[in-house]
Amino acid sequence: MAGEIITLQYTLQTALIPTQPNDNGDLRYSVCIDEQEPIVFNLKELFRSEEWKQNVLRGQALRQQKTRLSKGSHTLIIRAIDAHIVVDQWSVQ
């Protein structure tokens, strides 16, 4: 059909360095694709929890979100809400 925009579902994965806040604050960041509503993630884990251990061993704290994208260019904005946020990688699968 002419003019029809086809969108497919993808998973956006963000990988951040697993830091710890030295001010007892949070470790939040937001991810926004194009003009969509930003999604807020929190990297703060309980000390010595299983997730904390996996993040430290991997050297990355991973977060995923489902998104629908059409063919063409897109804009990705990753914004630190709190201090101590260090972005390492992102990928679309």
Short mmCIF file of C-alpha atoms in Angstrom, two decimals:
data_model
loop_
_atom_site.label_atom_id
_atom_site.label_comp_id
_atom_site.label_asym_id
_atom_site.label_seq_id
_atom_site.Cartn_x
_atom_site.Cartn_y
_atom_site.Cartn_z
CA MET A 1 0.00 0.00 0.00
CA ALA A 2 1.43 3.31 -1.07
CA GLY A 3 2.46 5.66 1.72
CA GLU A 4 2.07 3.01 4.42
CA ILE A 5 4.69 3.30 7.20
CA ILE A 6 5.87 -0.08 8.42
CA THR A 7 7.24 -0.28 11.95
CA LEU A 8 9.01 -3.25 13.50
CA GLN A 9 9.63 -4.06 17.15
CA TYR A 10 13.20 -3.86 18.42
CA THR A 11 14.97 -4.05 21.76
CA LEU A 12 17.17 -1.12 22.72
CA GLN A 13 19.85 -2.17 25.20
CA THR A 14 21.85 0.36 27.17
CA ALA A 15 25.02 -0.65 29.01
CA LEU A 16 26.42 1.60 31.70
CA ILE A 17 29.46 1.31 33.95
CA PRO A 18 28.27 -0.08 37.33
CA THR A 19 29.19 2.83 39.60
CA GLN A 20 28.10 3.58 43.17
CA PRO A 21 26.86 6.98 44.31
CA ASN A 22 29.14 8.48 46.94
CA ASP A 23 26.39 10.85 48.08
CA ASN A 24 23.72 8.23 48.97
CA GLY A 25 21.78 9.39 45.90
CA ASP A 26 20.23 7.45 43.08
CA LEU A 27 21.70 6.29 39.77
CA ARG A 28 18.97 7.28 37.31
CA TYR A 29 19.07 8.05 33.63
CA SER A 30 16.46 8.45 30.91
CA VAL A 31 16.31 7.14 27.36
CA CYS A 32 14.28 8.80 24.64
CA ILE A 33 13.95 7.71 21.02
CA ASP A 34 12.77 10.38 18.61
CA GLU A 35 9.89 12.28 20.23
CA GLN A 36 8.65 9.39 22.39
CA GLU A 37 8.11 9.72 26.13
CA PRO A 38 11.45 9.20 27.96
CA ILE A 39 11.83 6.01 29.99
CA VAL A 40 13.66 6.35 33.31
CA PHE A 41 15.98 3.59 34.55
CA ASN A 42 17.61 3.25 37.97
CA LEU A 43 20.94 1.40 38.22
CA LYS A 44 21.06 1.36 42.02
CA GLU A 45 21.26 -2.22 43.30
CA LEU A 46 21.45 -3.59 46.81
CA PHE A 47 25.07 -4.03 47.80
CA ARG A 48 26.19 -7.63 47.22
CA SER A 49 22.86 -8.63 45.65
CA GLU A 50 22.99 -11.10 42.77
CA GLU A 51 22.26 -8.35 40.22
CA TRP A 52 25.01 -6.17 41.74
CA LYS A 53 27.49 -9.07 41.49
CA GLN A 54 26.60 -9.77 37.86
CA ASN A 55 26.97 -6.09 36.94
CA VAL A 56 30.41 -5.89 38.57
CA LEU A 57 31.64 -9.15 36.99
CA ARG A 58 30.35 -8.08 33.56
CA GLY A 59 31.65 -4.54 33.96
CA GLN A 60 28.30 -3.23 32.76
CA ALA A 61 24.83 -2.64 34.15
CA LEU A 62 22.36 -3.58 31.39
CA ARG A 63 18.86 -2.24 30.84
CA GLN A 64 16.49 -3.03 27.97
CA GLN A 65 13.39 -1.50 26.51
CA LYS A 66 11.12 -2.53 23.65
CA THR A 67 10.53 0.05 20.95
CA ARG A 68 8.92 0.25 17.54
CA LEU A 69 10.95 1.83 14.75
CA SER A 70 10.26 2.56 11.12
CA LYS A 71 12.81 2.58 8.32
CA GLY A 72 15.09 5.62 8.32
CA SER A 73 17.03 7.79 10.74
CA HIS A 74 16.19 8.15 14.42
CA THR A 75 17.40 10.24 17.35
CA LEU A 76 18.50 8.59 20.61
CA ILE A 77 18.93 10.75 23.72
CA ILE A 78 20.44 9.24 26.88
CA ARG A 79 20.33 11.77 29.69
CA ALA A 80 21.83 11.42 33.19
CA ILE A 81 19.32 12.41 35.87
CA ASP A 82 21.75 11.83 38.74
CA ALA A 83 25.51 12.09 39.05
CA HIS A 84 27.77 9.04 38.58
CA ILE A 85 26.12 7.90 35.30
CA VAL A 86 28.67 6.63 32.77
CA VAL A 87 27.29 5.31 29.45
CA ASP A 88 29.42 2.56 27.92
CA GLN A 89 27.39 1.18 24.98
CA TRP A 90 23.99 0.98 23.39
CA SER A 91 22.63 -1.36 20.75
CA VAL A 92 19.42 -2.05 18.84
CA GLN A 93 18.51 -5.70 18.30
#
